[in-house]
Short mmCIF file of C-alpha atoms in Angstrom, two decimals:
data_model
loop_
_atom_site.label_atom_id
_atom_site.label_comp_id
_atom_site.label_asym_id
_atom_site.label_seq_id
_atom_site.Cartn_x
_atom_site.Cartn_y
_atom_site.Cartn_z
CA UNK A 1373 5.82 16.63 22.26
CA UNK A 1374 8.26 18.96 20.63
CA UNK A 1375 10.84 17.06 17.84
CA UNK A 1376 14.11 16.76 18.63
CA UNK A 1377 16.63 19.07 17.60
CA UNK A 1378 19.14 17.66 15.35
CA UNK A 1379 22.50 18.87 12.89
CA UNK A 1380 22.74 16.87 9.58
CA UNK A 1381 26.41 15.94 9.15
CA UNK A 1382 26.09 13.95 5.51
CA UNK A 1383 23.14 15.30 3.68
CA UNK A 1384 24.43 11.72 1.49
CA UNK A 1385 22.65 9.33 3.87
CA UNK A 1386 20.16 11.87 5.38
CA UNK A 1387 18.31 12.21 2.15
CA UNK A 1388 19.08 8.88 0.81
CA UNK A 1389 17.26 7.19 4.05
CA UNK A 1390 14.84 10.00 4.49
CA UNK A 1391 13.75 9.47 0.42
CA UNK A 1392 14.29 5.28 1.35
CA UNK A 1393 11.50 6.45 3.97
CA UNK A 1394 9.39 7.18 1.92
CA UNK A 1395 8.94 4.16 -0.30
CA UNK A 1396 7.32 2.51 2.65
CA UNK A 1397 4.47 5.32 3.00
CA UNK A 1398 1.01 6.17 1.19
CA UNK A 1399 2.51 7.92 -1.45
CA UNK A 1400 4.76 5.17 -2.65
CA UNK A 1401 1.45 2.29 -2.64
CA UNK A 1402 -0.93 5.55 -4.62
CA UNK A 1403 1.55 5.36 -7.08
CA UNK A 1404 3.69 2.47 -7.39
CA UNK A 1405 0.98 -0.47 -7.39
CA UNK A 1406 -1.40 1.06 -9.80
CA UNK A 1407 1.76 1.71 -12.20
CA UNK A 1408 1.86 -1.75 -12.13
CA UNK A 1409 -1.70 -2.22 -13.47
CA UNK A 1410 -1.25 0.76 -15.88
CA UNK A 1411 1.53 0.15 -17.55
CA UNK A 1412 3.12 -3.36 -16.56
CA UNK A 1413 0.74 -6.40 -16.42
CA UNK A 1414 -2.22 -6.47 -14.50
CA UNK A 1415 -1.03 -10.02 -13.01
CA UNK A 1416 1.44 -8.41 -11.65
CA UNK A 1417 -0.36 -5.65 -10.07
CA UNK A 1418 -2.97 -7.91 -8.60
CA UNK A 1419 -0.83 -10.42 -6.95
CA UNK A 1420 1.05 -6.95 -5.43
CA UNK A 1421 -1.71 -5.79 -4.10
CA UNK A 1422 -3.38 -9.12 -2.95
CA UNK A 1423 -0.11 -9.74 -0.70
CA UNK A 1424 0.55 -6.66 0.69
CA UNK A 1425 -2.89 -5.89 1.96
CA UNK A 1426 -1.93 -9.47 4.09
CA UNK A 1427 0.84 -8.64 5.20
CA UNK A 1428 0.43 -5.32 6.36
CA UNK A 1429 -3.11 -5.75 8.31
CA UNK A 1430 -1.11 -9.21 9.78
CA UNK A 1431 1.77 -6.47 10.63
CA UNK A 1432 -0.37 -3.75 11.99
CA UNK A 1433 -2.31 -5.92 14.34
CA UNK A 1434 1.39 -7.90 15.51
CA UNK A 1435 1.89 -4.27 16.46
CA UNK A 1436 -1.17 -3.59 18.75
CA UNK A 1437 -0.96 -7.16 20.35
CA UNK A 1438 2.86 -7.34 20.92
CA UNK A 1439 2.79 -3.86 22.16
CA UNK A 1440 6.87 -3.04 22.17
CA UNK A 1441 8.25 0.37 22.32
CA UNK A 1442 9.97 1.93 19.58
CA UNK A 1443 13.27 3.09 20.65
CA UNK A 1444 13.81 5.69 23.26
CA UNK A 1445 14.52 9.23 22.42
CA UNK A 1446 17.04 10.17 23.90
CA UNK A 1447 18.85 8.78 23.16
CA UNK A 1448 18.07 8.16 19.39
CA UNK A 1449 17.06 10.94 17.75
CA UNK A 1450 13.95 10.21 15.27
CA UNK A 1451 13.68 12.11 12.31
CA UNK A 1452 9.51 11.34 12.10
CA UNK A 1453 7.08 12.07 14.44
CA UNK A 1454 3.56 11.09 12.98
CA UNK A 1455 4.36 7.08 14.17
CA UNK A 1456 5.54 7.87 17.00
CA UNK A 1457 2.63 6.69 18.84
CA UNK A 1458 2.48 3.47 17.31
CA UNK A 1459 3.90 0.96 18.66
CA UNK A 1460 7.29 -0.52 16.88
CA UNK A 1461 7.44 -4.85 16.53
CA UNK A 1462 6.99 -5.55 13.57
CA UNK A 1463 8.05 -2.95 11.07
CA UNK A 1464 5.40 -2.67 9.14
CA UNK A 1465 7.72 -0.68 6.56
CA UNK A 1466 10.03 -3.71 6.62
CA UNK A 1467 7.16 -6.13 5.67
CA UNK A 1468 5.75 -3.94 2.81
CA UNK A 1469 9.32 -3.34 0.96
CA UNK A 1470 9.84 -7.30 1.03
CA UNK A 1471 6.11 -8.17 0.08
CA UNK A 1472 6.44 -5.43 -2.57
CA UNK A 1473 9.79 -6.27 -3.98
CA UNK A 1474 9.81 -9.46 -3.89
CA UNK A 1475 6.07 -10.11 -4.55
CA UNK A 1476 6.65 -8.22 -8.08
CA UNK A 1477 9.89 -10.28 -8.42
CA UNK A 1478 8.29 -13.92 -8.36
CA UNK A 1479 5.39 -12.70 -10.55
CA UNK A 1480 7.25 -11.34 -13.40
CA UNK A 1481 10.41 -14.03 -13.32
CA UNK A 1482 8.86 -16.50 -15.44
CA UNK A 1483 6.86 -13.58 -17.40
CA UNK A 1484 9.93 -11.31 -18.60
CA UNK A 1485 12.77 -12.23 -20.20
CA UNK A 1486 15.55 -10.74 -17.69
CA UNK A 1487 18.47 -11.94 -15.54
CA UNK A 1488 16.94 -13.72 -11.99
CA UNK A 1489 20.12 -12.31 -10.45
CA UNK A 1490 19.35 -8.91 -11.28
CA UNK A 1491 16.27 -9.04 -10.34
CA UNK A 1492 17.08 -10.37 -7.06
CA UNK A 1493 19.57 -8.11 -6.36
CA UNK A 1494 17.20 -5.01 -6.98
CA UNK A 1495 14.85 -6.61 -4.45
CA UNK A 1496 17.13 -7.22 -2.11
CA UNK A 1497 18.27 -3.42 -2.84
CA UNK A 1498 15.21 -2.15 -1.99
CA UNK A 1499 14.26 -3.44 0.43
CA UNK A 1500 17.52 -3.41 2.44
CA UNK A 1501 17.46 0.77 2.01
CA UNK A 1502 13.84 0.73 3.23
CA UNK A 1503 15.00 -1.06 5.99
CA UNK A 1504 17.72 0.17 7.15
CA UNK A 1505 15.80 4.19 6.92
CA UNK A 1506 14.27 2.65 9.79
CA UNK A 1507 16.88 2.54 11.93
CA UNK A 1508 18.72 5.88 10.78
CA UNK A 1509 15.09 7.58 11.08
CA UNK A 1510 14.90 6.28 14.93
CA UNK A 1511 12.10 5.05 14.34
CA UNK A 1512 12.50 1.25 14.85
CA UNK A 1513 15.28 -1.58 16.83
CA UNK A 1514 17.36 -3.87 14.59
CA UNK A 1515 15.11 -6.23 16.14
CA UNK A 1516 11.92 -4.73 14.73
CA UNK A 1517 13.70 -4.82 11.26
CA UNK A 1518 14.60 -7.71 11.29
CA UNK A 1519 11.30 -9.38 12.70
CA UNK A 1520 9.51 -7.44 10.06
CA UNK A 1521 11.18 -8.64 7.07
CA UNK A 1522 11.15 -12.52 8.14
CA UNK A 1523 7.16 -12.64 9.03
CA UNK A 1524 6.60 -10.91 5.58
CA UNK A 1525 9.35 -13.78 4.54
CA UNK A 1526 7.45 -16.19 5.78
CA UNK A 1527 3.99 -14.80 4.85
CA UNK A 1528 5.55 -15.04 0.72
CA UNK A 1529 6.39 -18.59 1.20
CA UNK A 1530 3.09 -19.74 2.74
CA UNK A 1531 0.88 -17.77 0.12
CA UNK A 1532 3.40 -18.18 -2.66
CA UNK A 1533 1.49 -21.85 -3.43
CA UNK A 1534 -2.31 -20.57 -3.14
CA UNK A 1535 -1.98 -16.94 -4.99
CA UNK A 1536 -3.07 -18.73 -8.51
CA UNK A 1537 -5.89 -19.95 -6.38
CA UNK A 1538 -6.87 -16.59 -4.79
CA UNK A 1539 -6.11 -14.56 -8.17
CA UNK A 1540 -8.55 -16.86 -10.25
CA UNK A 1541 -11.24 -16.65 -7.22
CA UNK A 1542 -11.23 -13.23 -7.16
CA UNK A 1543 -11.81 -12.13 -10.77
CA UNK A 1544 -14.02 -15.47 -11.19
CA UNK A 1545 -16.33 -15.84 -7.96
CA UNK A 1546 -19.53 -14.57 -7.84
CA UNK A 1547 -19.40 -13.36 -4.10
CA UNK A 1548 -16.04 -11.42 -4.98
CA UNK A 1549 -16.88 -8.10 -4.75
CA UNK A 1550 -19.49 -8.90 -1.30
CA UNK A 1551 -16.66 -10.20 0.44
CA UNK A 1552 -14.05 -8.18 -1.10
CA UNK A 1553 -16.01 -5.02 1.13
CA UNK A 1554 -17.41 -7.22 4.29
CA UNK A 1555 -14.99 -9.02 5.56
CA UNK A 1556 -12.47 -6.43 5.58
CA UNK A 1557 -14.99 -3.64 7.34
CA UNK A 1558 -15.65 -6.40 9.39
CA UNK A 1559 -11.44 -6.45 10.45
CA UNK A 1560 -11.41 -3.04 10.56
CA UNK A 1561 -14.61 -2.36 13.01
CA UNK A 1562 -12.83 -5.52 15.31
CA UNK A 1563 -9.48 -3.97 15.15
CA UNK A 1564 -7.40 -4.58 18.46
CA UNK A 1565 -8.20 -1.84 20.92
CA UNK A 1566 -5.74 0.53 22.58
CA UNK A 1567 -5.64 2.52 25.84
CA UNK A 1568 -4.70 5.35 23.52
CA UNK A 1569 -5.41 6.63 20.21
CA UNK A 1570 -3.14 4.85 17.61
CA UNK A 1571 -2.75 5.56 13.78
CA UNK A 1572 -2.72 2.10 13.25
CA UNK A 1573 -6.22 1.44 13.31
CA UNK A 1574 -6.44 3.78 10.59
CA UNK A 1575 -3.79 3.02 8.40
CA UNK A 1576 -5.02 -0.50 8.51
CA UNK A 1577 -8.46 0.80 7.02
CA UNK A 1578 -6.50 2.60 4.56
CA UNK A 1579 -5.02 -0.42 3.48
CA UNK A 1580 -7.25 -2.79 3.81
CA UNK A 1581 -9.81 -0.02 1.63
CA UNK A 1582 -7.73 0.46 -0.76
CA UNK A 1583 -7.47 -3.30 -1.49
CA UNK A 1584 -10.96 -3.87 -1.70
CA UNK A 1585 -11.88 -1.13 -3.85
CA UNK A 1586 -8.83 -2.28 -6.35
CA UNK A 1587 -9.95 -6.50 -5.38
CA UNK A 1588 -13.50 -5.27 -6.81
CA UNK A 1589 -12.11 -3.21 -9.62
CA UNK A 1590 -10.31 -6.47 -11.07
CA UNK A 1591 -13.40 -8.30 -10.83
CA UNK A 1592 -15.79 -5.86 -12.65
CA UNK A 1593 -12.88 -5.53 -15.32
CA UNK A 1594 -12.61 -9.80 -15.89
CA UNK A 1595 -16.45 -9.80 -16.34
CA UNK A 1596 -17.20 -6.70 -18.22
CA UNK A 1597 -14.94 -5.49 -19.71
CA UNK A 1598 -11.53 -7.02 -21.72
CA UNK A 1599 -9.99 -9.83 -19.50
CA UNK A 1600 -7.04 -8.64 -17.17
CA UNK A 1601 -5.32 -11.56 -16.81
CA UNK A 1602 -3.10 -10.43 -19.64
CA UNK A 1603 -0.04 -12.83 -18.88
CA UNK A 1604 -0.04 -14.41 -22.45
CA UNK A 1605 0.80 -11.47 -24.27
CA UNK A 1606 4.30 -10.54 -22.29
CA UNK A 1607 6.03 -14.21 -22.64
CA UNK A 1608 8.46 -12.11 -25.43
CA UNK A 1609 10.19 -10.38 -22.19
CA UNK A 1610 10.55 -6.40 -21.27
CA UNK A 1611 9.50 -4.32 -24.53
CA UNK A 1612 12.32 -2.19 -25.82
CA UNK A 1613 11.80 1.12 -24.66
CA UNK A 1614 10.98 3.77 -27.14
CA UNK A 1615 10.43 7.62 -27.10
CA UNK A 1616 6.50 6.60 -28.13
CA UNK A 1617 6.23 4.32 -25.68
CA UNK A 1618 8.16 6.46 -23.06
CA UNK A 1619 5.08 8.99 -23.97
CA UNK A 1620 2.16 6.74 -23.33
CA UNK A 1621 3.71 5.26 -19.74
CA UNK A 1622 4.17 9.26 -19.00
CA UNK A 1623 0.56 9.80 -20.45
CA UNK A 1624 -1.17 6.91 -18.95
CA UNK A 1625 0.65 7.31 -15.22
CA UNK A 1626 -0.28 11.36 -15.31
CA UNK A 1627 -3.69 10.71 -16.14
CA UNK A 1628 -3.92 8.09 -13.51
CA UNK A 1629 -2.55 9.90 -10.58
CA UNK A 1630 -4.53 12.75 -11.28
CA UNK A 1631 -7.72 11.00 -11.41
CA UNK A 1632 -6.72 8.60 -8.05
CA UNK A 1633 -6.01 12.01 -6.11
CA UNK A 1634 -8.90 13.69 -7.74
CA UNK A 1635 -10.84 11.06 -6.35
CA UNK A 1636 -9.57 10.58 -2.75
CA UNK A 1637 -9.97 14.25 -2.44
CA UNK A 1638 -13.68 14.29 -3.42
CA UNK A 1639 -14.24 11.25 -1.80
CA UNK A 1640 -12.68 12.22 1.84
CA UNK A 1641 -14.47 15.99 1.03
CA UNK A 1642 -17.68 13.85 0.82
CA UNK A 1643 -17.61 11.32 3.25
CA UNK A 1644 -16.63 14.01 6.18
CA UNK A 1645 -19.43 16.10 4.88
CA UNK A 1646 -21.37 13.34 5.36
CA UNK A 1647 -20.69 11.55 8.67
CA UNK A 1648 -20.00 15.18 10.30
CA UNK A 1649 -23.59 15.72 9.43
CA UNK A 1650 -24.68 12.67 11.24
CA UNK A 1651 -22.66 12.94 13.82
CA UNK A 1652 -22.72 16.86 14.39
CA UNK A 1653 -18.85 17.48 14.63
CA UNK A 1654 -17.05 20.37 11.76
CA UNK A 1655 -14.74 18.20 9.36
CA UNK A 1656 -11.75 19.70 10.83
CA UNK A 1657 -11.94 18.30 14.19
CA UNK A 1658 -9.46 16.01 14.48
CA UNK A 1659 -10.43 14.37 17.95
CA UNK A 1660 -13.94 13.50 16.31
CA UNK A 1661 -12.41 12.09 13.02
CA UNK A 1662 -10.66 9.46 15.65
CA UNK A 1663 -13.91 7.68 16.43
CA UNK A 1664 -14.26 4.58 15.43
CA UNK A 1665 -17.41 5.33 13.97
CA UNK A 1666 -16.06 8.04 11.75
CA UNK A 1667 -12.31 6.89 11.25
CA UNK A 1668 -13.67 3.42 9.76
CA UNK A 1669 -16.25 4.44 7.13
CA UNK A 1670 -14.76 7.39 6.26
CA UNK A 1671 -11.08 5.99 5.55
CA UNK A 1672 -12.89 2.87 3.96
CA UNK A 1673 -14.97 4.45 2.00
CA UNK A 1674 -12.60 7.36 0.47
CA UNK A 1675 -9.65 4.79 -0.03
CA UNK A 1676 -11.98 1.70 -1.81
CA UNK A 1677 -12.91 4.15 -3.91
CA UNK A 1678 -9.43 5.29 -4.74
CA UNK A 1679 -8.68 1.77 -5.64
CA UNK A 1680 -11.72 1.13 -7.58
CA UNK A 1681 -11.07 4.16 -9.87
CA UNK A 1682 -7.51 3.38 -10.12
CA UNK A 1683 -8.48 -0.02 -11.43
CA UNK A 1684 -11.67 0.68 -13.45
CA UNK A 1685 -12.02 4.68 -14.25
CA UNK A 1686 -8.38 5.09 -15.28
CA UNK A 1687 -8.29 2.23 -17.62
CA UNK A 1688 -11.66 3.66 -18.88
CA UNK A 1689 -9.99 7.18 -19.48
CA UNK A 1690 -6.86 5.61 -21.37
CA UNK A 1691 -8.95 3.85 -23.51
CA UNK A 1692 -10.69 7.12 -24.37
CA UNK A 1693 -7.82 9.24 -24.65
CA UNK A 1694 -6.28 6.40 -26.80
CA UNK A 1695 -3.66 5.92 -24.27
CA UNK A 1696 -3.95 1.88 -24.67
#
């Protein structure tokens, strides 16, 4: 349908919660979390990523089984259209800002030398703004909110005891990087099916790629390469930030970025090519990229490979630019 038409009375809150928004979308996760692994600790980054590729597939599929409405509009006005058809309990946007900020929070307490408080109070920050953009977007109940943030809640406190456990099996195992890619195509090929087409099913895939390709990425990196458990050498707290280092962190995130986009450009060029060969449908159809058959391998495909270069290729190109 058509949006609604609406008048912006305070520009204040409207960009505030539209930019709030956006920290809950694809373009905060292709360029926060690997951040992390560039520039922060690579513990960090992989328990980040670990958690919130659980907690959003859990969050995605609540939505297809639960099956509530977002709000009604009229008479709330939503400011986004593109998950509209979704459905609205949980918020999945909820769930990531509390995995994500709180996630990073618990890793890096006992790593960095900085007030608990403060820390707590910026994750509580962030994800309060991300959750209330929800509501002043239209785009989800106080209920879904709400929900969202205490099953990610929840979620934190029941993997909080094993992540050690996980983190060590993943760069150690042997059958990492086979079930790192099988068992989450095998999620994403028995996703929940809808009466009607859903971006869910491929946002999950997104996801759920992208963690693979990274989960696979750490592992090739801890065997081959030098160790990225790198936990021991931050004990001293947050560096003091200089105009060199400033440099490198604006060196070694440009570089990155470019190359992740770079890639997922390539990669989705390719893999349309590929399966709109096999399947005989032109790349731009969007009805045909819906199919499971296409939507699955091609999302999978384009975003584990985003996560594998962002975890193997970029450190690769630091070290050669002498970005390290």
């Amino acid at each position: 349908g058509c949006a609604q038409k609406y008048i912006v009375k305070n520009y204040f809150y409207y960009y505030l919660f539209k930019f709030s928004a956006a920290l809950g979308q694809e373009i905060f996760y292709i360029t926060f979390l690997p951040f992390t692994y560039w520039n922060i600790d690579h513990s960090v980054s992989r328990r980040m990523i670990i958690i919130w590729s659980i907690v959003m597939y859990i969050g995605q599929v609540s939505k297809d089984i639960l099956k509530w409405p977002r709000p009604l509009s009229p008479p709330v006005v939503k400011l986004e259209r593109r998950t509209d058809a979704e459905y609205g309990m949980p918020s999945t946007h909820a769930m990531a800002a509390t995995a994500i900020s709180f996630s990073f929070l618990i890793a890096t307490v006992n790593q960095y030398k900085y007030p608990f408080a403060l820390g707590l109070v910026a994750a509580f920050v962030f994800s309060a703004l991300v959750c209330l953009s929800r509501l002043y977007t239209g785009m989800h109940t106080v209920l879904d909110v709400i929900g969202g943030a205490l099953i990610s809640a929840v979620l934190l406190v029941l993997l909080y005891p094993v992540w050690d456990t996980i983190d060590h099996l993943l760069l150690t195992s042997p059958f990492c990087p086979l079930l790192s890619i099988v068992v989450p195509l095998v999620l994403c090929y028995n996703y929940p099916k809808l009466d009607y087409y859903s971006p869910t099913r491929g946002d999950t895939t997104t996801i759920l790629g992208a963690g693979a390709g990274a989960t696979v990425g750490f592992w090739l990196s801890n065997q081959y390469a030098v160790p990225a458990d790198t936990r021991e050498n931050f004990q001293l707290g947050f560096p003091l930030i200089t105009s060199k280092m400033a440099v490198l962190v604006l060196a070694r995130s440009s570089v990155g970025i470019f190359v992740v986009l770079l890639t997922r450009q390539l990669m989705k060029s390719a893999v349309l090519g590929l399966l709109g060969y096999r399947y005989k449908f032109p790349i731009n159809d969007l009805e045909a990229r819906r199919r499971l058959e296409v939507e699955v391998p091609y999302k999978f495909i384009t975003y584990s490979s985003v996560g594998f270069s962002a975890t193997v290729l970029v450190p690769l190109l630091h070290e050669l630019f002498g970005l390290m």
